[in-house]
Amino acid sequence: MTAVDNEGHEPPVMPGERIGAAWRKLRREKLADREFRRSAAQNPLTRPIATASARRLFDYTAGFVYSQILKAVVELDLLALLADGPRKAEDLSGPLRMSPEAVKKLLDAAAALDLVERLENGSYEIAALGSALQGETGVRAMIAHHDMLYADLADPVKLLRGEAGETRLSRFWPYAGGGEVGEEGAAPYSELMAASQTFVADDVLDVFSFGDRNSLIDLAGGDGAFVETVARRWEHLAIAMADLPPVAERARQRLAAAGLGDRIAVHGLDLFADRPPGEADVVSFVRVLHDHDDERVVALLKLAHDALTPGGEVMVAEPIADMPGAARVGHAYFGFYLLAMGSGRPRTSAEIAELMERAGFWSVRTRFTRGALPLAVITARRSSEGPMWRI
């Protein structure tokens, strides 16, 4: 539908807009023409662009195969077998329980993905990217977890149309749809979150400091990995956390084993039905809001608002859809992951700011982390009045 003004007139089209529309139309037509693409690939001036585009398109086509190679590397713990130095395929045949030919095929594929490097003598060693993967326990846990996601994405059209029925991810994350969570249901997702939460906590706390704060309440805090990291960095801070009762009990046991049972108060409650546990200078949500639809997010943010001291601050850390350099992670990966989970969606920083405003917050600020999982840390102040402004 064409926009019109109050008198029913269409707005004028600026010359720059006409030129831009004409250029985009020409580009679409030319790039859809196979002969044009072949000519561009033969021209020295346009060859780099044409070749890069063709390879990028094929990388998308082959993406599932790449991910399965990555899964095999993680499941077989291949990189650990190379930790002490270069090995040849025949050296790994016994530990991996496969033929030297199969091992070489895996090693060559891993080398193509820059996880290992093939040396001149025919042996293989860990490459820089492989070393980074080996050092990220949480990333490896996510890779192992992807069997469920891939099963749910077997027919993406049915999923998009809402015809897929109950998904494996919706059963794995029962709280997302408002279902009841028992001890057996809490254990699998709590373990997955725990595997990645520690490095997420470090990344978050590199851009958000509690040095001038006195107290923290972490809501939907899982097994307590985030509050444990906070407690070890800032010993003066009074800390509490809350999650569903079965999850809170796991956190209570974990924090007690870490020697922090007396330092961190753990509360088991339903955040959509119960009051927050006291007041604090900061209330945090770490990888929580994107699991829920807008109305439930506003309810959580209002809960945080009520739990803050005057002038207190809510801190939200999660992947966002418009993070510079990470658009694929936001809209592609998390967009379809949450679709399969059956709840929530990736949001831009502006969308999160709008939900914060609806919950009574103002003075929104966004900062980006620099770790393995692209995250934004978005903060806002408690206030019943004042203009909304964003950084």
Short mmCIF file of C-alpha atoms in Angstrom, two decimals:
data_model
loop_
_atom_site.label_atom_id
_atom_site.label_comp_id
_atom_site.label_asym_id
_atom_site.label_seq_id
_atom_site.Cartn_x
_atom_site.Cartn_y
_atom_site.Cartn_z
CA MET A 1 0.00 0.00 0.00
CA THR A 2 1.35 3.42 -0.96
CA ALA A 3 1.64 5.97 1.85
CA VAL A 4 -0.44 9.16 1.48
CA ASP A 5 -0.58 12.45 3.37
CA ASN A 6 -3.59 13.91 5.19
CA GLU A 7 -5.03 15.24 1.93
CA GLY A 8 -4.74 11.92 0.12
CA HIS A 9 -1.66 12.83 -1.93
CA GLU A 10 1.22 10.43 -2.40
CA PRO A 11 4.56 11.81 -1.12
CA PRO A 12 7.01 12.87 -3.84
CA VAL A 13 9.71 10.36 -4.80
CA MET A 14 13.16 11.92 -4.50
CA PRO A 15 15.59 11.57 -7.44
CA GLY A 16 18.03 9.61 -5.27
CA GLU A 17 15.30 7.11 -4.39
CA ARG A 18 14.47 6.61 -8.09
CA ILE A 19 18.12 6.00 -8.94
CA GLY A 20 18.50 3.58 -6.04
CA ALA A 21 15.36 1.63 -7.00
CA ALA A 22 16.47 1.46 -10.64
CA TRP A 23 19.92 0.22 -9.64
CA ARG A 24 18.50 -2.49 -7.38
CA LYS A 25 16.14 -3.64 -10.16
CA LEU A 26 19.01 -3.81 -12.66
CA ARG A 27 21.17 -5.71 -10.18
CA ARG A 28 18.42 -8.27 -9.53
CA GLU A 29 17.90 -8.85 -13.23
CA LYS A 30 21.59 -9.17 -14.05
CA LEU A 31 22.47 -11.46 -11.14
CA ALA A 32 19.58 -13.74 -12.06
CA ASP A 33 21.03 -14.07 -15.58
CA ARG A 34 23.42 -17.04 -15.72
CA GLU A 35 25.21 -15.73 -18.82
CA PHE A 36 25.88 -12.43 -17.07
CA ARG A 37 27.34 -14.28 -14.08
CA ARG A 38 29.58 -16.34 -16.38
CA SER A 39 30.80 -13.19 -18.14
CA ALA A 40 31.47 -11.50 -14.80
CA ALA A 41 33.52 -14.50 -13.65
CA GLN A 42 35.68 -14.23 -16.81
CA ASN A 43 36.27 -10.48 -16.54
CA PRO A 44 39.40 -9.69 -14.45
CA LEU A 45 37.70 -6.62 -12.96
CA THR A 46 34.54 -8.39 -11.78
CA ARG A 47 35.95 -11.89 -11.24
CA PRO A 48 36.77 -11.46 -7.50
CA ILE A 49 33.20 -10.34 -6.74
CA ALA A 50 31.56 -13.01 -8.88
CA THR A 51 33.76 -15.79 -7.48
CA ALA A 52 33.23 -14.70 -3.88
CA SER A 53 29.45 -14.61 -4.39
CA ALA A 54 29.40 -18.08 -5.96
CA ARG A 55 31.51 -19.58 -3.18
CA ARG A 56 29.39 -17.91 -0.51
CA LEU A 57 26.24 -19.37 -2.04
CA PHE A 58 27.79 -22.85 -2.11
CA ASP A 59 28.91 -22.46 1.51
CA TYR A 60 25.27 -21.90 2.45
CA THR A 61 24.34 -25.01 0.45
CA ALA A 62 26.99 -27.09 2.20
CA GLY A 63 26.40 -25.62 5.65
CA PHE A 64 24.69 -28.69 7.10
CA VAL A 65 27.61 -30.91 6.05
CA TYR A 66 30.06 -28.52 7.69
CA SER A 67 28.07 -28.60 10.92
CA GLN A 68 28.03 -32.41 10.90
CA ILE A 69 31.80 -32.49 10.46
CA LEU A 70 32.04 -30.16 13.44
CA LYS A 71 29.76 -32.49 15.40
CA ALA A 72 31.96 -35.48 14.59
CA VAL A 73 35.08 -33.59 15.71
CA VAL A 74 33.42 -32.76 19.04
CA GLU A 75 31.76 -36.14 19.62
CA LEU A 76 35.01 -38.03 18.96
CA ASP A 77 37.02 -35.49 20.99
CA LEU A 78 39.41 -35.37 18.06
CA LEU A 79 41.15 -32.19 19.14
CA ALA A 80 42.03 -33.66 22.54
CA LEU A 81 43.83 -36.48 20.74
CA LEU A 82 46.00 -33.85 19.04
CA ALA A 83 46.64 -31.85 22.20
CA ASP A 84 50.11 -33.35 22.80
CA GLY A 85 51.31 -32.71 19.28
CA PRO A 86 50.90 -33.75 15.62
CA ARG A 87 49.54 -37.22 14.85
CA LYS A 88 49.04 -39.21 11.65
CA ALA A 89 45.78 -40.80 10.61
CA GLU A 90 47.03 -44.31 11.35
CA ASP A 91 47.99 -43.24 14.88
CA LEU A 92 44.38 -42.21 15.56
CA SER A 93 42.72 -45.24 13.98
CA GLY A 94 42.69 -47.27 17.20
CA PRO A 95 41.49 -44.53 19.59
CA LEU A 96 38.75 -43.47 17.16
CA ARG A 97 37.77 -47.06 16.28
CA MET A 98 37.70 -46.46 12.53
CA SER A 99 39.90 -47.20 9.56
CA PRO A 100 42.93 -44.99 8.79
CA GLU A 101 41.15 -44.00 5.55
CA ALA A 102 38.10 -42.78 7.47
CA VAL A 103 40.29 -40.92 9.97
CA LYS A 104 42.13 -39.20 7.13
CA LYS A 105 38.82 -38.20 5.55
CA LEU A 106 37.73 -36.60 8.84
CA LEU A 107 41.09 -34.89 9.36
CA ASP A 108 41.09 -33.48 5.82
CA ALA A 109 37.54 -32.19 6.32
CA ALA A 110 38.50 -30.65 9.68
CA ALA A 111 41.51 -29.05 7.98
CA ALA A 112 39.20 -27.57 5.32
CA LEU A 113 37.24 -25.97 8.17
CA ASP A 114 40.48 -24.60 9.69
CA LEU A 115 40.10 -26.73 12.85
CA VAL A 116 43.31 -28.70 12.20
CA GLU A 117 46.29 -28.18 9.95
CA ARG A 118 47.97 -30.75 7.69
CA LEU A 119 51.76 -30.73 7.90
CA GLU A 120 54.20 -31.59 5.11
CA ASN A 121 55.03 -35.00 6.61
CA GLY A 122 51.36 -36.05 6.43
CA SER A 123 50.59 -35.56 10.12
CA TYR A 124 47.96 -33.20 11.55
CA GLU A 125 47.98 -30.70 14.42
CA ILE A 126 45.42 -28.36 16.00
CA ALA A 127 44.95 -25.09 14.13
CA ALA A 128 44.18 -21.73 15.77
CA LEU A 129 40.40 -22.10 15.34
CA GLY A 130 40.57 -25.62 16.75
CA SER A 131 42.42 -24.34 19.81
CA ALA A 132 39.69 -21.75 20.34
CA LEU A 133 37.02 -24.46 20.08
CA GLN A 134 38.90 -26.69 22.50
CA GLY A 135 39.00 -23.86 25.01
CA GLU A 136 35.25 -23.13 24.84
CA THR A 137 33.39 -25.84 26.77
CA GLY A 138 30.09 -24.06 26.25
CA VAL A 139 30.44 -23.96 22.46
CA ARG A 140 31.19 -27.68 22.38
CA ALA A 141 28.12 -28.33 24.54
CA MET A 142 25.95 -26.34 22.11
CA ILE A 143 27.32 -28.33 19.17
CA ALA A 144 26.51 -31.61 20.90
CA HIS A 145 23.02 -30.29 21.69
CA HIS A 146 22.23 -29.50 18.06
CA ASP A 147 20.85 -32.95 17.27
CA MET A 148 17.51 -31.70 18.61
CA LEU A 149 17.60 -28.50 16.58
CA TYR A 150 18.48 -30.32 13.35
CA ALA A 151 15.66 -32.81 13.91
CA ASP A 152 13.18 -29.96 14.41
CA LEU A 153 14.46 -28.21 11.27
CA ALA A 154 14.12 -31.31 9.08
CA ASP A 155 11.07 -29.66 7.50
CA PRO A 156 11.54 -25.89 7.99
CA VAL A 157 8.46 -25.02 5.91
CA LYS A 158 6.18 -27.00 8.22
CA LEU A 159 7.84 -25.33 11.18
CA LEU A 160 7.25 -21.86 9.73
CA ARG A 161 3.62 -22.70 8.98
CA GLY A 162 3.03 -24.01 12.48
CA GLU A 163 2.36 -27.52 11.18
CA ALA A 164 5.32 -29.34 12.78
CA GLY A 165 3.53 -30.28 16.00
CA GLU A 166 5.44 -30.67 19.24
CA THR A 167 9.17 -30.19 18.75
CA ARG A 168 12.10 -31.74 20.58
CA LEU A 169 13.32 -28.31 21.67
CA SER A 170 9.95 -27.40 23.17
CA ARG A 171 10.20 -30.55 25.32
CA PHE A 172 13.83 -29.78 26.20
CA TRP A 173 12.96 -26.23 27.38
CA PRO A 174 9.55 -26.84 29.03
CA TYR A 175 9.43 -23.50 30.89
CA ALA A 176 9.45 -21.48 27.65
CA GLY A 177 5.87 -22.41 26.84
CA GLY A 178 4.70 -21.97 30.41
CA GLY A 179 4.77 -25.69 31.19
CA GLU A 180 5.57 -27.19 34.58
CA VAL A 181 9.21 -28.04 35.28
CA GLY A 182 10.14 -30.93 37.53
CA GLU A 183 13.56 -32.14 38.63
CA GLU A 184 13.92 -34.46 35.65
CA GLY A 185 12.93 -31.71 33.22
CA ALA A 186 15.21 -29.13 34.82
CA ALA A 187 18.37 -31.23 34.77
CA PRO A 188 19.12 -31.40 31.00
CA TYR A 189 18.66 -27.72 30.18
CA SER A 190 20.34 -26.62 33.43
CA GLU A 191 23.44 -28.62 32.50
CA LEU A 192 23.54 -27.11 29.02
CA MET A 193 23.18 -23.58 30.39
CA ALA A 194 25.84 -24.25 33.01
CA ALA A 195 28.31 -25.37 30.36
CA SER A 196 28.18 -22.01 28.60
CA GLN A 197 27.20 -19.58 31.35
CA THR A 198 30.67 -19.19 32.86
CA PHE A 199 32.30 -17.76 29.75
CA VAL A 200 29.18 -15.70 29.09
CA ALA A 201 29.47 -14.27 32.62
CA ASP A 202 33.08 -13.25 32.05
CA ASP A 203 32.16 -11.51 28.79
CA VAL A 204 29.25 -9.66 30.41
CA LEU A 205 31.29 -8.54 33.41
CA ASP A 206 34.02 -7.20 31.17
CA VAL A 207 31.60 -4.46 30.07
CA PHE A 208 29.40 -4.12 33.19
CA SER A 209 30.92 -3.48 36.61
CA PHE A 210 29.43 -3.96 40.07
CA GLY A 211 32.25 -2.00 41.68
CA ASP A 212 29.98 0.88 42.78
CA ARG A 213 26.89 -1.25 43.52
CA ASN A 214 25.84 -2.82 46.80
CA SER A 215 23.42 -5.58 45.86
CA LEU A 216 22.25 -7.81 43.01
CA ILE A 217 19.26 -10.05 42.32
CA ASP A 218 19.71 -12.36 39.32
CA LEU A 219 16.33 -13.55 38.02
CA ALA A 220 16.01 -16.86 36.12
CA GLY A 221 19.59 -17.45 37.22
CA GLY A 222 19.78 -21.16 36.36
CA ASP A 223 22.35 -23.14 38.31
CA GLY A 224 24.05 -19.98 39.63
CA ALA A 225 27.07 -19.82 37.32
CA PHE A 226 26.58 -16.09 36.69
CA VAL A 227 26.19 -15.09 40.34
CA GLU A 228 29.16 -17.27 41.28
CA THR A 229 31.36 -15.34 38.85
CA VAL A 230 30.00 -12.02 40.17
CA ALA A 231 30.60 -13.09 43.79
CA ARG A 232 34.24 -13.98 43.12
CA ARG A 233 34.93 -10.64 41.41
CA TRP A 234 33.16 -8.36 43.94
CA GLU A 235 33.35 -9.66 47.49
CA HIS A 236 31.46 -6.66 48.94
CA LEU A 237 28.29 -7.35 46.97
CA ALA A 238 25.13 -8.77 48.57
CA ILE A 239 23.74 -11.31 46.08
CA ALA A 240 20.49 -13.22 45.63
CA MET A 241 19.15 -15.26 42.74
CA ALA A 242 15.83 -16.86 41.85
CA ASP A 243 14.55 -19.53 39.49
CA LEU A 244 11.91 -22.23 39.41
CA PRO A 245 12.09 -24.43 42.54
CA PRO A 246 13.72 -27.50 40.90
CA VAL A 247 16.32 -25.28 39.20
CA ALA A 248 16.89 -23.25 42.37
CA GLU A 249 17.61 -26.44 44.29
CA ARG A 250 20.31 -27.38 41.78
CA ALA A 251 21.79 -23.89 42.15
CA ARG A 252 21.69 -24.14 45.94
CA GLN A 253 23.66 -27.40 45.87
CA ARG A 254 26.14 -26.13 43.30
CA LEU A 255 26.86 -22.88 45.14
CA ALA A 256 27.22 -24.71 48.45
CA ALA A 257 29.77 -27.03 46.86
CA ALA A 258 31.63 -23.95 45.57
CA GLY A 259 31.80 -22.52 49.11
CA LEU A 260 29.28 -19.77 48.38
CA GLY A 261 26.21 -21.20 50.07
CA ASP A 262 26.28 -18.59 52.83
CA ARG A 263 27.18 -15.75 50.48
CA ILE A 264 24.41 -16.10 47.86
CA ALA A 265 20.72 -16.40 48.79
CA VAL A 266 18.84 -18.75 46.45
CA HIS A 267 15.05 -18.52 46.07
CA GLY A 268 12.78 -21.01 44.34
CA LEU A 269 9.80 -19.23 42.81
CA ASP A 270 7.72 -18.76 39.67
CA LEU A 271 8.68 -15.39 38.23
CA PHE A 272 5.27 -15.02 36.58
CA ALA A 273 3.34 -15.63 39.79
CA ASP A 274 5.52 -14.74 42.81
CA ARG A 275 6.98 -11.53 44.18
CA PRO A 276 10.72 -10.83 43.84
CA PRO A 277 12.99 -11.75 46.77
CA GLY A 278 13.63 -8.32 48.36
CA GLU A 279 15.25 -5.27 46.74
CA ALA A 280 18.62 -4.61 45.10
CA ASP A 281 20.62 -1.94 43.28
CA VAL A 282 20.75 -4.17 40.18
CA VAL A 283 18.39 -6.83 38.84
CA SER A 284 19.82 -8.96 36.04
CA PHE A 285 18.54 -11.26 33.29
CA VAL A 286 21.26 -13.24 31.51
CA ARG A 287 20.05 -14.97 28.33
CA VAL A 288 16.44 -14.95 29.52
CA LEU A 289 14.25 -12.45 27.67
CA HIS A 290 14.69 -13.86 24.16
CA ASP A 291 13.07 -17.11 25.37
CA HIS A 292 9.73 -15.35 25.91
CA ASP A 293 7.11 -13.46 23.93
CA ASP A 294 6.67 -9.71 24.40
CA GLU A 295 3.96 -9.71 27.06
CA ARG A 296 5.88 -12.15 29.25
CA VAL A 297 9.04 -10.06 28.78
CA VAL A 298 7.20 -6.93 29.95
CA ALA A 299 5.94 -8.88 32.97
CA LEU A 300 9.50 -9.93 33.84
CA LEU A 301 10.79 -6.39 33.43
CA LYS A 302 8.00 -5.04 35.67
CA LEU A 303 9.01 -7.62 38.25
CA ALA A 304 12.57 -6.32 38.04
CA HIS A 305 11.32 -2.72 38.32
CA ASP A 306 9.49 -3.56 41.54
CA ALA A 307 12.59 -5.25 42.95
CA LEU A 308 14.92 -2.29 42.38
CA THR A 309 15.86 0.36 44.88
CA PRO A 310 15.17 3.99 43.77
CA GLY A 311 17.55 4.81 40.95
CA GLY A 312 18.40 1.12 40.56
CA GLU A 313 19.30 -0.49 37.27
CA VAL A 314 18.07 -3.50 35.30
CA MET A 315 20.78 -5.33 33.35
CA VAL A 316 19.83 -7.55 30.39
CA ALA A 317 22.49 -9.65 28.64
CA GLU A 318 21.49 -11.64 25.58
CA PRO A 319 22.03 -12.03 21.85
CA ILE A 320 20.32 -9.29 19.86
CA ALA A 321 19.24 -9.28 16.24
CA ASP A 322 21.09 -6.13 15.20
CA MET A 323 24.50 -6.68 16.76
CA PRO A 324 27.16 -5.34 14.36
CA GLY A 325 28.83 -8.18 12.50
CA ALA A 326 26.54 -10.83 13.97
CA ALA A 327 23.27 -10.55 12.02
CA ARG A 328 23.36 -14.25 11.12
CA VAL A 329 23.50 -15.19 14.78
CA GLY A 330 20.51 -13.03 15.61
CA HIS A 331 17.98 -13.48 12.83
CA ALA A 332 19.15 -16.77 11.33
CA TYR A 333 20.42 -18.94 14.20
CA PHE A 334 18.40 -17.65 17.16
CA GLY A 335 15.41 -16.81 14.98
CA PHE A 336 14.97 -20.44 13.94
CA TYR A 337 16.15 -21.91 17.23
CA LEU A 338 13.45 -20.01 19.11
CA LEU A 339 10.92 -20.86 16.42
CA ALA A 340 11.65 -24.55 17.03
CA MET A 341 11.53 -23.98 20.78
CA GLY A 342 8.04 -22.54 20.37
CA SER A 343 8.53 -19.34 22.35
CA GLY A 344 10.33 -16.02 22.16
CA ARG A 345 12.17 -14.31 19.33
CA PRO A 346 15.43 -12.45 18.70
CA ARG A 347 15.02 -8.71 19.22
CA THR A 348 16.91 -5.61 18.21
CA SER A 349 18.30 -3.33 20.89
CA ALA A 350 15.59 -0.78 20.03
CA GLU A 351 12.87 -3.40 20.53
CA ILE A 352 14.27 -4.33 23.94
CA ALA A 353 14.44 -0.62 24.83
CA GLU A 354 10.75 -0.24 23.92
CA LEU A 355 9.80 -3.16 26.17
CA MET A 356 11.86 -1.60 28.96
CA GLU A 357 9.97 1.67 28.50
CA ARG A 358 6.65 -0.16 28.76
CA ALA A 359 7.83 -1.62 32.08
CA GLY A 360 8.62 1.85 33.47
CA PHE A 361 12.37 2.14 32.74
CA TRP A 362 14.29 4.97 31.15
CA SER A 363 17.90 5.92 30.31
CA VAL A 364 18.67 2.84 28.22
CA ARG A 365 22.26 2.04 27.31
CA THR A 366 23.57 -0.74 25.05
CA ARG A 367 27.09 -2.19 25.15
CA PHE A 368 28.49 -5.12 23.17
CA THR A 369 30.62 -7.96 24.48
CA ARG A 370 33.57 -9.39 22.58
CA GLY A 371 33.40 -13.10 23.40
CA ALA A 372 32.58 -16.31 21.53
CA LEU A 373 28.81 -15.80 21.84
CA PRO A 374 27.79 -12.36 20.52
CA LEU A 375 25.92 -10.63 23.32
CA ALA A 376 24.64 -7.16 24.09
CA VAL A 377 24.45 -5.81 27.63
CA ILE A 378 21.47 -3.45 27.84
CA THR A 379 20.85 -1.44 31.00
CA ALA A 380 18.07 0.94 32.07
CA ARG A 381 17.18 2.95 35.16
CA ARG A 382 14.15 2.61 37.36
CA SER A 383 12.04 5.73 37.18
CA SER A 384 8.36 6.63 37.08
CA GLU A 385 9.03 9.67 34.91
CA GLY A 386 11.64 11.17 32.66
CA PRO A 387 12.37 11.04 28.94
CA MET A 388 13.58 7.90 27.22
CA TRP A 389 17.06 8.22 25.83
CA ARG A 390 19.33 5.58 24.38
CA ILE A 391 23.04 5.06 23.82
#
